[in-house]
mmCIF file with all atom_site columns, C-alpha atoms and ligand atoms in Angstrom:
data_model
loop_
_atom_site.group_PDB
_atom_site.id
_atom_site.type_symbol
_atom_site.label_atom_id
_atom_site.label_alt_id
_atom_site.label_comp_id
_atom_site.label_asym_id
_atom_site.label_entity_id
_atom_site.label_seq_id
_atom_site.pdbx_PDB_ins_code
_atom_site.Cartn_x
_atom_site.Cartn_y
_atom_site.Cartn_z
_atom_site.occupancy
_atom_site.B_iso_or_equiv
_atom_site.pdbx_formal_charge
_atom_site.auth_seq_id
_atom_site.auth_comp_id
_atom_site.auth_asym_id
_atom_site.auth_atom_id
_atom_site.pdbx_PDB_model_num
ATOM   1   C  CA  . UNK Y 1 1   ? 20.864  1.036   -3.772  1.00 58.00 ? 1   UNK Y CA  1
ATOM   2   C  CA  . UNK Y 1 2   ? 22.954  2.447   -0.632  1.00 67.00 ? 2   UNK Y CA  1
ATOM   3   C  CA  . UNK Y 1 3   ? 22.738  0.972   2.247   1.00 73.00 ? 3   UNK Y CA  1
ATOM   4   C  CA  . UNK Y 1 4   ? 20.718  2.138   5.079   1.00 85.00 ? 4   UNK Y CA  1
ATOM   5   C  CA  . UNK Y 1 5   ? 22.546  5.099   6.623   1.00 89.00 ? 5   UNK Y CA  1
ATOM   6   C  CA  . UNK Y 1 6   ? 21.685  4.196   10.653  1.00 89.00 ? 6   UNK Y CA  1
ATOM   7   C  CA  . UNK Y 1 7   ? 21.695  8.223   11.190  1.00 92.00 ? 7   UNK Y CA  1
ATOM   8   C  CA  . UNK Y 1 8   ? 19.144  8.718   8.900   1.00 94.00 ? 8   UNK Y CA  1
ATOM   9   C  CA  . UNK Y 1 9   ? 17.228  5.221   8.154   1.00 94.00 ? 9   UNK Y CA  1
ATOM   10  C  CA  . UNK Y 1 10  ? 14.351  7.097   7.167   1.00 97.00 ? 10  UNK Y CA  1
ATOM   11  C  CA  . UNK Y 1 11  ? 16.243  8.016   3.432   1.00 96.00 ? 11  UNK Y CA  1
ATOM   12  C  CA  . UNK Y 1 12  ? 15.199  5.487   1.172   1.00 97.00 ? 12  UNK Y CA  1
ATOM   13  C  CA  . UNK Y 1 13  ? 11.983  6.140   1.762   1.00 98.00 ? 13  UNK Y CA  1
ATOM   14  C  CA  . UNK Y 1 14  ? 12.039  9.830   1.649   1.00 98.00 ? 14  UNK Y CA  1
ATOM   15  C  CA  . UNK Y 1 15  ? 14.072  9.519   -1.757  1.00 97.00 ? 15  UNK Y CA  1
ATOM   16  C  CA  . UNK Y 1 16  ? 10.777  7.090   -2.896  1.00 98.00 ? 16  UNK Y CA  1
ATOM   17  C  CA  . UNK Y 1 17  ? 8.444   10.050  -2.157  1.00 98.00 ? 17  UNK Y CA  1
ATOM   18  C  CA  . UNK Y 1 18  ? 10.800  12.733  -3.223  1.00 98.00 ? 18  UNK Y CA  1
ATOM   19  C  CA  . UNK Y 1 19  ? 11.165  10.240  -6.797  1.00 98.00 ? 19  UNK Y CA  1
ATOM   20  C  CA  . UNK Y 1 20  ? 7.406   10.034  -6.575  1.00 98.00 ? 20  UNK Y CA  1
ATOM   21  C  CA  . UNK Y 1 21  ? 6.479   13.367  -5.689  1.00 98.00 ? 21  UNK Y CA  1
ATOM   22  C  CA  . UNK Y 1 22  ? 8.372   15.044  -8.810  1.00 98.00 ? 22  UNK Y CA  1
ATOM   23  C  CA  . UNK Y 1 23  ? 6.526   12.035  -10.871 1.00 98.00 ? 23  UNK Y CA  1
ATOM   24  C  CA  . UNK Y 1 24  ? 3.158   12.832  -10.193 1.00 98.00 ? 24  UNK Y CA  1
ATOM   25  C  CA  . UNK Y 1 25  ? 4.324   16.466  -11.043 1.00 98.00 ? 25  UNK Y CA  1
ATOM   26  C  CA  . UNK Y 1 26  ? 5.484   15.534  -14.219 1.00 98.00 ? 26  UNK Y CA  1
ATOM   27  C  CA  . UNK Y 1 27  ? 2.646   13.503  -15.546 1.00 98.00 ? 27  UNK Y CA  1
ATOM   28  C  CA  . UNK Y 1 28  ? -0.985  12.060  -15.130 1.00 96.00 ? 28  UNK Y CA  1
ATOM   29  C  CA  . UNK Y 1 29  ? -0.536  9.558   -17.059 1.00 98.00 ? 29  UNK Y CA  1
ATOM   30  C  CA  . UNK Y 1 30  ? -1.422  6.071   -15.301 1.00 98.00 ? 30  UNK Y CA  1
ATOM   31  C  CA  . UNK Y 1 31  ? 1.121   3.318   -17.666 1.00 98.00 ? 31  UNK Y CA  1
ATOM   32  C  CA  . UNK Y 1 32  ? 3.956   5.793   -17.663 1.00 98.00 ? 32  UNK Y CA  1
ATOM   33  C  CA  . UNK Y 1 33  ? 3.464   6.385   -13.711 1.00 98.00 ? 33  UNK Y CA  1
ATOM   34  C  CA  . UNK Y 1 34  ? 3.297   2.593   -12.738 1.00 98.00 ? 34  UNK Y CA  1
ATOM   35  C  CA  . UNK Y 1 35  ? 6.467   1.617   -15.149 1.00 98.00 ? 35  UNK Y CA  1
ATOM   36  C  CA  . UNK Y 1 36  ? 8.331   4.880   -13.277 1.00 98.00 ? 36  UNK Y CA  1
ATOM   37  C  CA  . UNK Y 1 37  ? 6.969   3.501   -10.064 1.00 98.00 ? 37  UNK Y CA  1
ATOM   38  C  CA  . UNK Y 1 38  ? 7.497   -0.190  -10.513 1.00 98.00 ? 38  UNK Y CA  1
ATOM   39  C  CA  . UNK Y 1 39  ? 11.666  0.712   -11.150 1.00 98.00 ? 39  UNK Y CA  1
ATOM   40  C  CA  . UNK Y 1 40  ? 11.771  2.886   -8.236  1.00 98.00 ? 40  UNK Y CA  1
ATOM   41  C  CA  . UNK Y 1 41  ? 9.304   0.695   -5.902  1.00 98.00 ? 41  UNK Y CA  1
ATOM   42  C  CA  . UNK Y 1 42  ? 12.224  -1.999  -6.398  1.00 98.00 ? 42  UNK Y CA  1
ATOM   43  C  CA  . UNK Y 1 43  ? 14.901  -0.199  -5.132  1.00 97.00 ? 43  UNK Y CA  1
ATOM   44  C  CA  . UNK Y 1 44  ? 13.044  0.576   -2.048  1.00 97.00 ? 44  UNK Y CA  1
ATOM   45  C  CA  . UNK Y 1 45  ? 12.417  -3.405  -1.602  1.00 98.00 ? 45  UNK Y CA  1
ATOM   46  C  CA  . UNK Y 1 46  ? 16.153  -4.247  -1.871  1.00 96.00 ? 46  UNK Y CA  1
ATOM   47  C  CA  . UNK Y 1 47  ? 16.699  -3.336  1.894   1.00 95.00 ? 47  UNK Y CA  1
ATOM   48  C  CA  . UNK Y 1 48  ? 14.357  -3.737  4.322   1.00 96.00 ? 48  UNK Y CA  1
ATOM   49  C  CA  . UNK Y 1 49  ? 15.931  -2.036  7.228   1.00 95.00 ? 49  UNK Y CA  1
ATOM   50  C  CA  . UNK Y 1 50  ? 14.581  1.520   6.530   1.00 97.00 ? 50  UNK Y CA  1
ATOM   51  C  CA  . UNK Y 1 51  ? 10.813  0.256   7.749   1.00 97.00 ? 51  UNK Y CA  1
ATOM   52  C  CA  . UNK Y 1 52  ? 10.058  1.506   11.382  1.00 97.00 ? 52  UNK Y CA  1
ATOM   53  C  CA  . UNK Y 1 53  ? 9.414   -1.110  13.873  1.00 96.00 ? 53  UNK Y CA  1
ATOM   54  C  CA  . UNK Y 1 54  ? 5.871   0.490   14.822  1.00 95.00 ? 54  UNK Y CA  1
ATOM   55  C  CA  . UNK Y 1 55  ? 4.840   0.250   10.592  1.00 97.00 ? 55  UNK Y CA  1
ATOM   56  C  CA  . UNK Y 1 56  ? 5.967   -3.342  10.559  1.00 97.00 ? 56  UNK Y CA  1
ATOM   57  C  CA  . UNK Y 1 57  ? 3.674   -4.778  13.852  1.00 96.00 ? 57  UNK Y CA  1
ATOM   58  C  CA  . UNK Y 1 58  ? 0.937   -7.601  13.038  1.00 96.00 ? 58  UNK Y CA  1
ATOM   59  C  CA  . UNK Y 1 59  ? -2.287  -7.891  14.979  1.00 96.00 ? 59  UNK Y CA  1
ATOM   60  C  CA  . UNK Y 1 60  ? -3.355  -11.024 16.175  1.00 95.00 ? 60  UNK Y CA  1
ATOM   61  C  CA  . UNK Y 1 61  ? -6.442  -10.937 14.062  1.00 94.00 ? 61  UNK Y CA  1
ATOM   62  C  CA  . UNK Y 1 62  ? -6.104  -8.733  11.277  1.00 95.00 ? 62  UNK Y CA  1
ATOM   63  C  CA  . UNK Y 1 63  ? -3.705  -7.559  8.928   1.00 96.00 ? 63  UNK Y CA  1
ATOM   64  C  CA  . UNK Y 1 64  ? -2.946  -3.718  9.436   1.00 97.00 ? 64  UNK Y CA  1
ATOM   65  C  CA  . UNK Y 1 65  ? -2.275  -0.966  7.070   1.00 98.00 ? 65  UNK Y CA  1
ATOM   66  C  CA  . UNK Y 1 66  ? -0.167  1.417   7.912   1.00 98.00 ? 66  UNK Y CA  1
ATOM   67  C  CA  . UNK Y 1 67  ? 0.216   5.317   6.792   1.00 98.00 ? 67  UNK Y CA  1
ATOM   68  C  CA  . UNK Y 1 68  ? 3.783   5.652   5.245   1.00 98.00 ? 68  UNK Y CA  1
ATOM   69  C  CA  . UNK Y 1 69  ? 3.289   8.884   3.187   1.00 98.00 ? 69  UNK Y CA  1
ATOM   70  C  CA  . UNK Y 1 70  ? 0.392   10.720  1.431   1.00 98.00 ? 70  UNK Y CA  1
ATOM   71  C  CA  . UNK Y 1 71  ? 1.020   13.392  -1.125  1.00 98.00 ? 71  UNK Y CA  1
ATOM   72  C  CA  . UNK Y 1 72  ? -0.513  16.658  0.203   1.00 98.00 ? 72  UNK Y CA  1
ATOM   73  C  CA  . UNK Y 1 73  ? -2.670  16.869  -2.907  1.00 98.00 ? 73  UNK Y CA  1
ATOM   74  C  CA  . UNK Y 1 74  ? -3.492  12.823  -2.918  1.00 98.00 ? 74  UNK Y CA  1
ATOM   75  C  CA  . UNK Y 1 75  ? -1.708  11.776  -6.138  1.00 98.00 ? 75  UNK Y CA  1
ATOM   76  C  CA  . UNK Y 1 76  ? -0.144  9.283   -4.148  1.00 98.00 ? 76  UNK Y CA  1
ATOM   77  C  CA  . UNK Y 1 77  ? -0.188  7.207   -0.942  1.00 98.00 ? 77  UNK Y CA  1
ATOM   78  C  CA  . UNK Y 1 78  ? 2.106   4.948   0.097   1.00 98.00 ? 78  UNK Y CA  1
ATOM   79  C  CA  . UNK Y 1 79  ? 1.515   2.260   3.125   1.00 98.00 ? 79  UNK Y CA  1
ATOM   80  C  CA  . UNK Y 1 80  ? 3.150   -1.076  4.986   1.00 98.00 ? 80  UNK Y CA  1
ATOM   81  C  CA  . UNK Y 1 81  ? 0.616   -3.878  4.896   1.00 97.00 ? 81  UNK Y CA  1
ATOM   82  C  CA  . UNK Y 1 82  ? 1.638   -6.282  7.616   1.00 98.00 ? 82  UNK Y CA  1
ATOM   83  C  CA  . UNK Y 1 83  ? 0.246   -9.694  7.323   1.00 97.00 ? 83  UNK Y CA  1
ATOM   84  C  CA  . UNK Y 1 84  ? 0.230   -12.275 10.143  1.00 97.00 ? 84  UNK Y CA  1
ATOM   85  C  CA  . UNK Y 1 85  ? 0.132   -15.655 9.830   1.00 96.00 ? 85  UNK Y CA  1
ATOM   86  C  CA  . UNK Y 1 86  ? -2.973  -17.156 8.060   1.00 92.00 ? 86  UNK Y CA  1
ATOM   87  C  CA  . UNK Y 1 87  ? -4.351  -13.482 7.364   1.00 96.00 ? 87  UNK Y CA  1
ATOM   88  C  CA  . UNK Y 1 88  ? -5.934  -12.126 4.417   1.00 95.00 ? 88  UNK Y CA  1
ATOM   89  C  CA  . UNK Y 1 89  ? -8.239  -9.789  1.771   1.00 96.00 ? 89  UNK Y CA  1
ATOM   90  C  CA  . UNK Y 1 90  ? -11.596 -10.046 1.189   1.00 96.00 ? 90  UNK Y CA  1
ATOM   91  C  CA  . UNK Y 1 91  ? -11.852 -9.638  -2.605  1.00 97.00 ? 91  UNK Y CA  1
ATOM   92  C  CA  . UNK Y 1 92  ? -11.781 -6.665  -3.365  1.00 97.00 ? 92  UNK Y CA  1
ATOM   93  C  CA  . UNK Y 1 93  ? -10.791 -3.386  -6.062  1.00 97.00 ? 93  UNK Y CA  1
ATOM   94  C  CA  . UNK Y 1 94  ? -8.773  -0.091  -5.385  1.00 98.00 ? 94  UNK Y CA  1
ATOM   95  C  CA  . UNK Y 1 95  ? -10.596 1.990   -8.568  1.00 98.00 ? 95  UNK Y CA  1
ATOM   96  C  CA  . UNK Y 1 96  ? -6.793  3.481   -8.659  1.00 98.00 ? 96  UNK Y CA  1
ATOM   97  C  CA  . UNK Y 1 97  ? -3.662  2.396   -10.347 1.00 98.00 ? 97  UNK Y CA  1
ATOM   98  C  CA  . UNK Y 1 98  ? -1.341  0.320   -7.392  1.00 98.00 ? 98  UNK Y CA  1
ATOM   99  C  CA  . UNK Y 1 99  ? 1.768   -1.419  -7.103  1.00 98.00 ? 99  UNK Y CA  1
ATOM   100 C  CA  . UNK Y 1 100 ? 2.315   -4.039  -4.619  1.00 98.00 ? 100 UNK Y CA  1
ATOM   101 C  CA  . UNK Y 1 101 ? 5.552   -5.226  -3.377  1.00 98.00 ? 101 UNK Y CA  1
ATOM   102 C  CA  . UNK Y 1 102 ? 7.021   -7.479  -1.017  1.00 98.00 ? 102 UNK Y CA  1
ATOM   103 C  CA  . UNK Y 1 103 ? 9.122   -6.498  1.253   1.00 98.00 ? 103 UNK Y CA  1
ATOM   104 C  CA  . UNK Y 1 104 ? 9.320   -8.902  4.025   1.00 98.00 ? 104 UNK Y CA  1
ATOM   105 C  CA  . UNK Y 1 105 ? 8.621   -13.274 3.698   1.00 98.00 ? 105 UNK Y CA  1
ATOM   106 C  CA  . UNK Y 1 106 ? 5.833   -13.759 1.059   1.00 98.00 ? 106 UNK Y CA  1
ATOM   107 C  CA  . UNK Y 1 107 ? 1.917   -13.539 -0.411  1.00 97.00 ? 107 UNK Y CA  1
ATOM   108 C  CA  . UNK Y 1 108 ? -0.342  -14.901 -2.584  1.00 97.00 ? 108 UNK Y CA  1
ATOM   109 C  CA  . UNK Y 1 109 ? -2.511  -12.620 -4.922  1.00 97.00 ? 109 UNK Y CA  1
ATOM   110 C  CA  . UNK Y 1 110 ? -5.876  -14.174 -6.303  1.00 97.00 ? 110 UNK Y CA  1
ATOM   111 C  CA  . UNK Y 1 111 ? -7.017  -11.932 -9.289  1.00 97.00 ? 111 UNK Y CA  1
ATOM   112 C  CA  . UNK Y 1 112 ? -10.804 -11.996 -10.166 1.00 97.00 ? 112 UNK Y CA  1
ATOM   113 C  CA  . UNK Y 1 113 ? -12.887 -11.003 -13.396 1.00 95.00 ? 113 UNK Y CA  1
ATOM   114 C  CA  . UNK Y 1 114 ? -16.430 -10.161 -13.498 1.00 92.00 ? 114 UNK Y CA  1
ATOM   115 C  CA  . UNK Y 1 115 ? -18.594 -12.438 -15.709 1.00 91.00 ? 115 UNK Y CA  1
ATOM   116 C  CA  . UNK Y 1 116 ? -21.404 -11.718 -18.036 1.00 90.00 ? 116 UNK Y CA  1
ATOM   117 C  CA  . UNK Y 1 117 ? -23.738 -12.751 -14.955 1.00 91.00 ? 117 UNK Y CA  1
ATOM   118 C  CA  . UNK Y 1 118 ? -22.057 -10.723 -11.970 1.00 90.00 ? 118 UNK Y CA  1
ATOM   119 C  CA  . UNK Y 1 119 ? -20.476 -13.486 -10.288 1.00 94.00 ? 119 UNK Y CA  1
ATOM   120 C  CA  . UNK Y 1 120 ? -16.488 -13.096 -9.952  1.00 96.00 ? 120 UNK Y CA  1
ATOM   121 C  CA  . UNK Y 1 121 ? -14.564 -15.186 -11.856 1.00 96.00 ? 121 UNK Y CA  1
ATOM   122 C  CA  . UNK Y 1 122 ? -10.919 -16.553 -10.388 1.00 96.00 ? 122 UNK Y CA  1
ATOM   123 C  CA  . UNK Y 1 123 ? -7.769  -15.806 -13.183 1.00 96.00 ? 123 UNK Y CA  1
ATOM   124 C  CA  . UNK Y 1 124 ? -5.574  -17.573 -10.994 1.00 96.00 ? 124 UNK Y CA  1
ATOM   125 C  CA  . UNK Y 1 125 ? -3.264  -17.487 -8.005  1.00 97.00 ? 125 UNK Y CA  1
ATOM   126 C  CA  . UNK Y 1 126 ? 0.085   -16.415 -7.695  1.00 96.00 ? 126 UNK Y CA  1
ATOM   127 C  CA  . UNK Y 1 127 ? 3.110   -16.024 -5.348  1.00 97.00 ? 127 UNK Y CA  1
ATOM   128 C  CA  . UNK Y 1 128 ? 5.517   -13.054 -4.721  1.00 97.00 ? 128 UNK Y CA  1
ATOM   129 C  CA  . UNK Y 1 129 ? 8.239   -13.023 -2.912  1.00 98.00 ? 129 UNK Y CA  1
ATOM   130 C  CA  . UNK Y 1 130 ? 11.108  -11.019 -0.973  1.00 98.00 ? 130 UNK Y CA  1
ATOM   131 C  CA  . UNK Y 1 131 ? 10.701  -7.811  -4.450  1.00 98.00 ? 131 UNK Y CA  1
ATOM   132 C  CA  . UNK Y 1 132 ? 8.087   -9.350  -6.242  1.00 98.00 ? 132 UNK Y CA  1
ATOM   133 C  CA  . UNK Y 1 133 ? 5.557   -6.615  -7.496  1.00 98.00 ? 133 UNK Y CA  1
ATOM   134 C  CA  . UNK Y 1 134 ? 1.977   -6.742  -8.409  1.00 97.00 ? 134 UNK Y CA  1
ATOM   135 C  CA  . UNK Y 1 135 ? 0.146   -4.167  -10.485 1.00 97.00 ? 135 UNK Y CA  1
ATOM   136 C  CA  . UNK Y 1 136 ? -3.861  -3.209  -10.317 1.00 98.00 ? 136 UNK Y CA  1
ATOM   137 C  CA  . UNK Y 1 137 ? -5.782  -0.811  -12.090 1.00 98.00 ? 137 UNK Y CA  1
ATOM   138 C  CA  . UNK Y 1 138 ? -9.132  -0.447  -13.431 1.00 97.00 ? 138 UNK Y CA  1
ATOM   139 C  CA  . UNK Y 1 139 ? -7.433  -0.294  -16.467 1.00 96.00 ? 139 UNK Y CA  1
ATOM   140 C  CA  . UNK Y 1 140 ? -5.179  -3.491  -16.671 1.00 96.00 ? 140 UNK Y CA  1
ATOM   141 C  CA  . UNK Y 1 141 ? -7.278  -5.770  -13.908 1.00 95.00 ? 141 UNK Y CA  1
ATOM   142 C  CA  . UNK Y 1 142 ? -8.450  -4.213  -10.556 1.00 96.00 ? 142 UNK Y CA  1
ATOM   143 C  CA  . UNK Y 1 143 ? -9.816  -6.590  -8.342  1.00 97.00 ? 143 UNK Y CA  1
ATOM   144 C  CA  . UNK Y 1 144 ? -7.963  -9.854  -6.246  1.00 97.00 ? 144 UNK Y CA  1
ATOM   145 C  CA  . UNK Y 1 145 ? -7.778  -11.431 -2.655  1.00 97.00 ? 145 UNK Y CA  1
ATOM   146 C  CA  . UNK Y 1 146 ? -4.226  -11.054 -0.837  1.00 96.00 ? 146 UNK Y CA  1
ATOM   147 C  CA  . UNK Y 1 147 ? -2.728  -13.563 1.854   1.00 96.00 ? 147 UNK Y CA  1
ATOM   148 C  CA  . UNK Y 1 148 ? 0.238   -13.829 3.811   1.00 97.00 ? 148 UNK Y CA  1
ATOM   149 C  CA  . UNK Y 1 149 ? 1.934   -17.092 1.612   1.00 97.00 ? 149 UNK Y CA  1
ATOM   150 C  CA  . UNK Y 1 150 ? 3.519   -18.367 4.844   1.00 97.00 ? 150 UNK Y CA  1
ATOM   151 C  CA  . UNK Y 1 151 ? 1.944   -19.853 7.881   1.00 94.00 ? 151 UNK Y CA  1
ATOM   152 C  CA  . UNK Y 1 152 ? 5.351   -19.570 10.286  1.00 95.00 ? 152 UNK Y CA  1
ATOM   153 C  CA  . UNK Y 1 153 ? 5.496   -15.216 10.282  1.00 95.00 ? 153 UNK Y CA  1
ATOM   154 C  CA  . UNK Y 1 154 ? 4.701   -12.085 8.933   1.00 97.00 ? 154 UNK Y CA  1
ATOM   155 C  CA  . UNK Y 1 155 ? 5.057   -10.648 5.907   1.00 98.00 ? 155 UNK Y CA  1
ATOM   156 C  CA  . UNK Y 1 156 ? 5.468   -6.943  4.725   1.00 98.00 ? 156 UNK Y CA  1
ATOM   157 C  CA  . UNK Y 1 157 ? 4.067   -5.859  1.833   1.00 98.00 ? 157 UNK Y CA  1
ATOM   158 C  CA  . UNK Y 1 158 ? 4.487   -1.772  0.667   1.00 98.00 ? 158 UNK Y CA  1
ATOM   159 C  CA  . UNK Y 1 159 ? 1.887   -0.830  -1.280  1.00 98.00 ? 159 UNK Y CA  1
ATOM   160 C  CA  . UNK Y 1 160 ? 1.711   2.642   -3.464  1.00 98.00 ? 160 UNK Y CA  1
ATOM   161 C  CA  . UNK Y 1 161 ? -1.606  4.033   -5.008  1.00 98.00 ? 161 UNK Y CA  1
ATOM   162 C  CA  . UNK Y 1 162 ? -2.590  6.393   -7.373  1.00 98.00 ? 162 UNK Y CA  1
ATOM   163 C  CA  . UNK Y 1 163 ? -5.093  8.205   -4.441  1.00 98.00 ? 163 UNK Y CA  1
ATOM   164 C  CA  . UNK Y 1 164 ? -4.960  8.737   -0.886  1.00 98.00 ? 164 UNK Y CA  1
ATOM   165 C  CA  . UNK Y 1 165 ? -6.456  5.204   -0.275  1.00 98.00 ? 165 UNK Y CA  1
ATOM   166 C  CA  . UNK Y 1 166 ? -7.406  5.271   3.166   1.00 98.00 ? 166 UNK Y CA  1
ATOM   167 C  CA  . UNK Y 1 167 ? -10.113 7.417   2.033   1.00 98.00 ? 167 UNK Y CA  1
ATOM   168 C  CA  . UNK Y 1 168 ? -10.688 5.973   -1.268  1.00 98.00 ? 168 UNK Y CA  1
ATOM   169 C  CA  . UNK Y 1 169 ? -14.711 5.048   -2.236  1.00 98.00 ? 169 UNK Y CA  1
ATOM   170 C  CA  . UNK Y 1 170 ? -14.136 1.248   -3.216  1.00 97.00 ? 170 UNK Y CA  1
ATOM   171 C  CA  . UNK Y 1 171 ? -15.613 -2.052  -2.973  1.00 97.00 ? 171 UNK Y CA  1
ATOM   172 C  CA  . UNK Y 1 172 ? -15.608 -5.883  -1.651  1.00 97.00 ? 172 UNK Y CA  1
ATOM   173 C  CA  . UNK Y 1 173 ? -17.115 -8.774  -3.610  1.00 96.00 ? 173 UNK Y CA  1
ATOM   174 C  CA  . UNK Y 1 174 ? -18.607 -11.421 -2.158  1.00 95.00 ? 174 UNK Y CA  1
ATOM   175 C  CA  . UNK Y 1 175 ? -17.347 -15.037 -4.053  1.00 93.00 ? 175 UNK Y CA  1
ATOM   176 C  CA  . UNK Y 1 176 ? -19.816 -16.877 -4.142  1.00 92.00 ? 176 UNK Y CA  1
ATOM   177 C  CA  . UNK Y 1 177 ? -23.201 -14.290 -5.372  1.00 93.00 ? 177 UNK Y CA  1
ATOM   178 C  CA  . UNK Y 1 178 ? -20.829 -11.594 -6.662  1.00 93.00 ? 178 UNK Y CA  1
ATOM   179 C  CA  . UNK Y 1 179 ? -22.761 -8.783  -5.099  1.00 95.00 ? 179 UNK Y CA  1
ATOM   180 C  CA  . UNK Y 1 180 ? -20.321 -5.849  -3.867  1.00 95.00 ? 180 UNK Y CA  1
ATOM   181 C  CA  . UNK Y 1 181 ? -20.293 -3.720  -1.035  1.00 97.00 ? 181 UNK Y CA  1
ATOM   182 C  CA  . UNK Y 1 182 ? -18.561 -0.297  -0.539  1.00 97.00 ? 182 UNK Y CA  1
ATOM   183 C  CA  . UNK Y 1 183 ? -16.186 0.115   1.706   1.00 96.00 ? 183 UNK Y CA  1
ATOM   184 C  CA  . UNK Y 1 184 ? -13.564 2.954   2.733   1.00 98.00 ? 184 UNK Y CA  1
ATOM   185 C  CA  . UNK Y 1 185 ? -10.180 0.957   5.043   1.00 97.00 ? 185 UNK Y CA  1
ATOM   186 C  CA  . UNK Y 1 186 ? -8.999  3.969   6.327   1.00 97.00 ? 186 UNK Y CA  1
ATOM   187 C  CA  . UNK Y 1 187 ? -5.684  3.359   8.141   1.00 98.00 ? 187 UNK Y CA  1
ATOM   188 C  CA  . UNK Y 1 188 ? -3.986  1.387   11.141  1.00 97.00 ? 188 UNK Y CA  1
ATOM   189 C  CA  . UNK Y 1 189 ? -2.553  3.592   13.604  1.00 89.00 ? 189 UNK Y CA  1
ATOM   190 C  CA  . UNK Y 1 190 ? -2.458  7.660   13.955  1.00 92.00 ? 190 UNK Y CA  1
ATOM   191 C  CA  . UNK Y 1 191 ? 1.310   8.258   12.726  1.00 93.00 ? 191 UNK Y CA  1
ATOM   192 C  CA  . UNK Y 1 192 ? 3.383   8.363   10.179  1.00 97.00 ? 192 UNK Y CA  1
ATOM   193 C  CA  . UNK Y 1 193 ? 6.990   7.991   9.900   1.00 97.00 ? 193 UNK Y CA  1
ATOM   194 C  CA  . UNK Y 1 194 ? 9.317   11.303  10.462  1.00 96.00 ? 194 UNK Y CA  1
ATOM   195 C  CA  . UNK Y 1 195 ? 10.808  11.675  7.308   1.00 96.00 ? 195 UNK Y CA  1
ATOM   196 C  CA  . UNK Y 1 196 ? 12.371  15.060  7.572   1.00 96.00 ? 196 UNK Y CA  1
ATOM   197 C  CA  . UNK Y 1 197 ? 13.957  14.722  10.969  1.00 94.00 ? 197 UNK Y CA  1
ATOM   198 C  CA  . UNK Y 1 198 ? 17.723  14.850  9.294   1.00 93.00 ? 198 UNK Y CA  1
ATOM   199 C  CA  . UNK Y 1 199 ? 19.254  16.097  12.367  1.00 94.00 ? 199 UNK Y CA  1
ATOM   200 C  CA  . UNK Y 1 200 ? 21.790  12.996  13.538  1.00 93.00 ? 200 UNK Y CA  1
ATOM   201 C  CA  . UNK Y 1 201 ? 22.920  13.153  9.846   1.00 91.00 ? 201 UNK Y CA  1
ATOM   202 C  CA  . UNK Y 1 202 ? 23.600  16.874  9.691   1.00 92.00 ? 202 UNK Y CA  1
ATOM   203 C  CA  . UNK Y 1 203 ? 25.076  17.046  13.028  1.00 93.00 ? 203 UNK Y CA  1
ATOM   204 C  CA  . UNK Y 1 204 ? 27.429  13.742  12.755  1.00 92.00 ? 204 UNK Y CA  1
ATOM   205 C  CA  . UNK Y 1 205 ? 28.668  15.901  9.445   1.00 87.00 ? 205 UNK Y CA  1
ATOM   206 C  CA  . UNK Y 1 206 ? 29.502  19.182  10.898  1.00 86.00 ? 206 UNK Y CA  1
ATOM   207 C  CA  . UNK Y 1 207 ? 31.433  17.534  13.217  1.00 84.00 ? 207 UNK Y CA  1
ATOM   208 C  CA  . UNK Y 1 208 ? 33.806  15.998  11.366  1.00 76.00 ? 208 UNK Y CA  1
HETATM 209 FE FE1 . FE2 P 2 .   ? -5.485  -4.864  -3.062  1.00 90.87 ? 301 FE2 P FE1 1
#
């Protein structure tokens, strides 16, 4: 990956949504977009610099989600989860394909089954760190618990879904009875990230 250009740190992610734009044109197809998205979700994790300062805040009591990009027709979202110390999911499923990768310290994913009888069944814990990646889908295993791993700091997590998930009809589980609730996160914040503000770049060129 190149490095992050300071006159336009913005790029890797606008070459993520440009990559991910001309996917979602291409095909429908949920495996072949997640193994398209996994390779290029990677490359956006090897350098964390591009991230605004304002998508990578924690609250004190919550973790916050933050609007990075949706597709115009809602093929695609991408956000920053930002994790303080200690914070974490409910369960809970996305009813879309999604990716999850770490940018920033670590977390801990708890996938979940459903059994016979309702309840929700732990498959196990595990930990990714600094461009780990973590797949859900209704198709391949949609619901889990996320934490910030570390007890110390944040961590950053970017997260890209097959929907515009702020405004996706999903659902929490409760552990214990099983019994689910809908529930629609919406987004942190009002903004999202300039990504077409190219100006310093073009103008540091011509002058040359
Ligand atoms: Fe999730």
């Amino acid at each position: 990956m190149e490095p992050v250009n300071p006159l336009d740190p913005l790029a890797p992610l606008r070459r993520f949504v440009v990559f991910m734009t001309e996917l979602v044109g291409r095909t429908n197809d949920e495996a072949t977009l997640m193994a398209e998205c996994h390779g290029a979700l990677s490359a956006l994790l090897a350098d964390d610099r591009w991230l605004p300062d304002d998508c990578a805040a924690p609250h004190p009591d919550h973790y916050q989600q933050y609007l990075l990009h949706c597709d115009p027709l809602e093929r695609f979202s991408v956000t920053s989860f930002v994790w303080g110390p200690g914070q974490l999911t409910p369960i809970h499923d996305h009813t879309v394909w999604g990716l999850v990768g770490v940018l920033r310290g670590a977390e801990s994913s708890e996938r979940y089954s459903r059994a016979a009888d309702g309840r929700v069944i732990s498959q196990g814990v595990g930990r990714l760190e600094v461009g780990g990646i973590e797949s859900v889908s209704p198709r391949i295993g949609d619901m889990h618990k996320v934490a910030n791993a570390l007890q110390d700091r944040a961590s950053i997590s970017i997260h890209v879904y097959g929907a515009n998930i702020g405004a996706v009809r999903r659902h929490v589980f409760d552990p214990v009875s099983g019994a689910e609730k809908d529930f629609v996160s919406g987004y942190s914040g009002t903004h999202t990230p300039n990504l077409w503000d190219r100006s310093a770049l073009v103008r540091a060129e011509s002058a040359r």
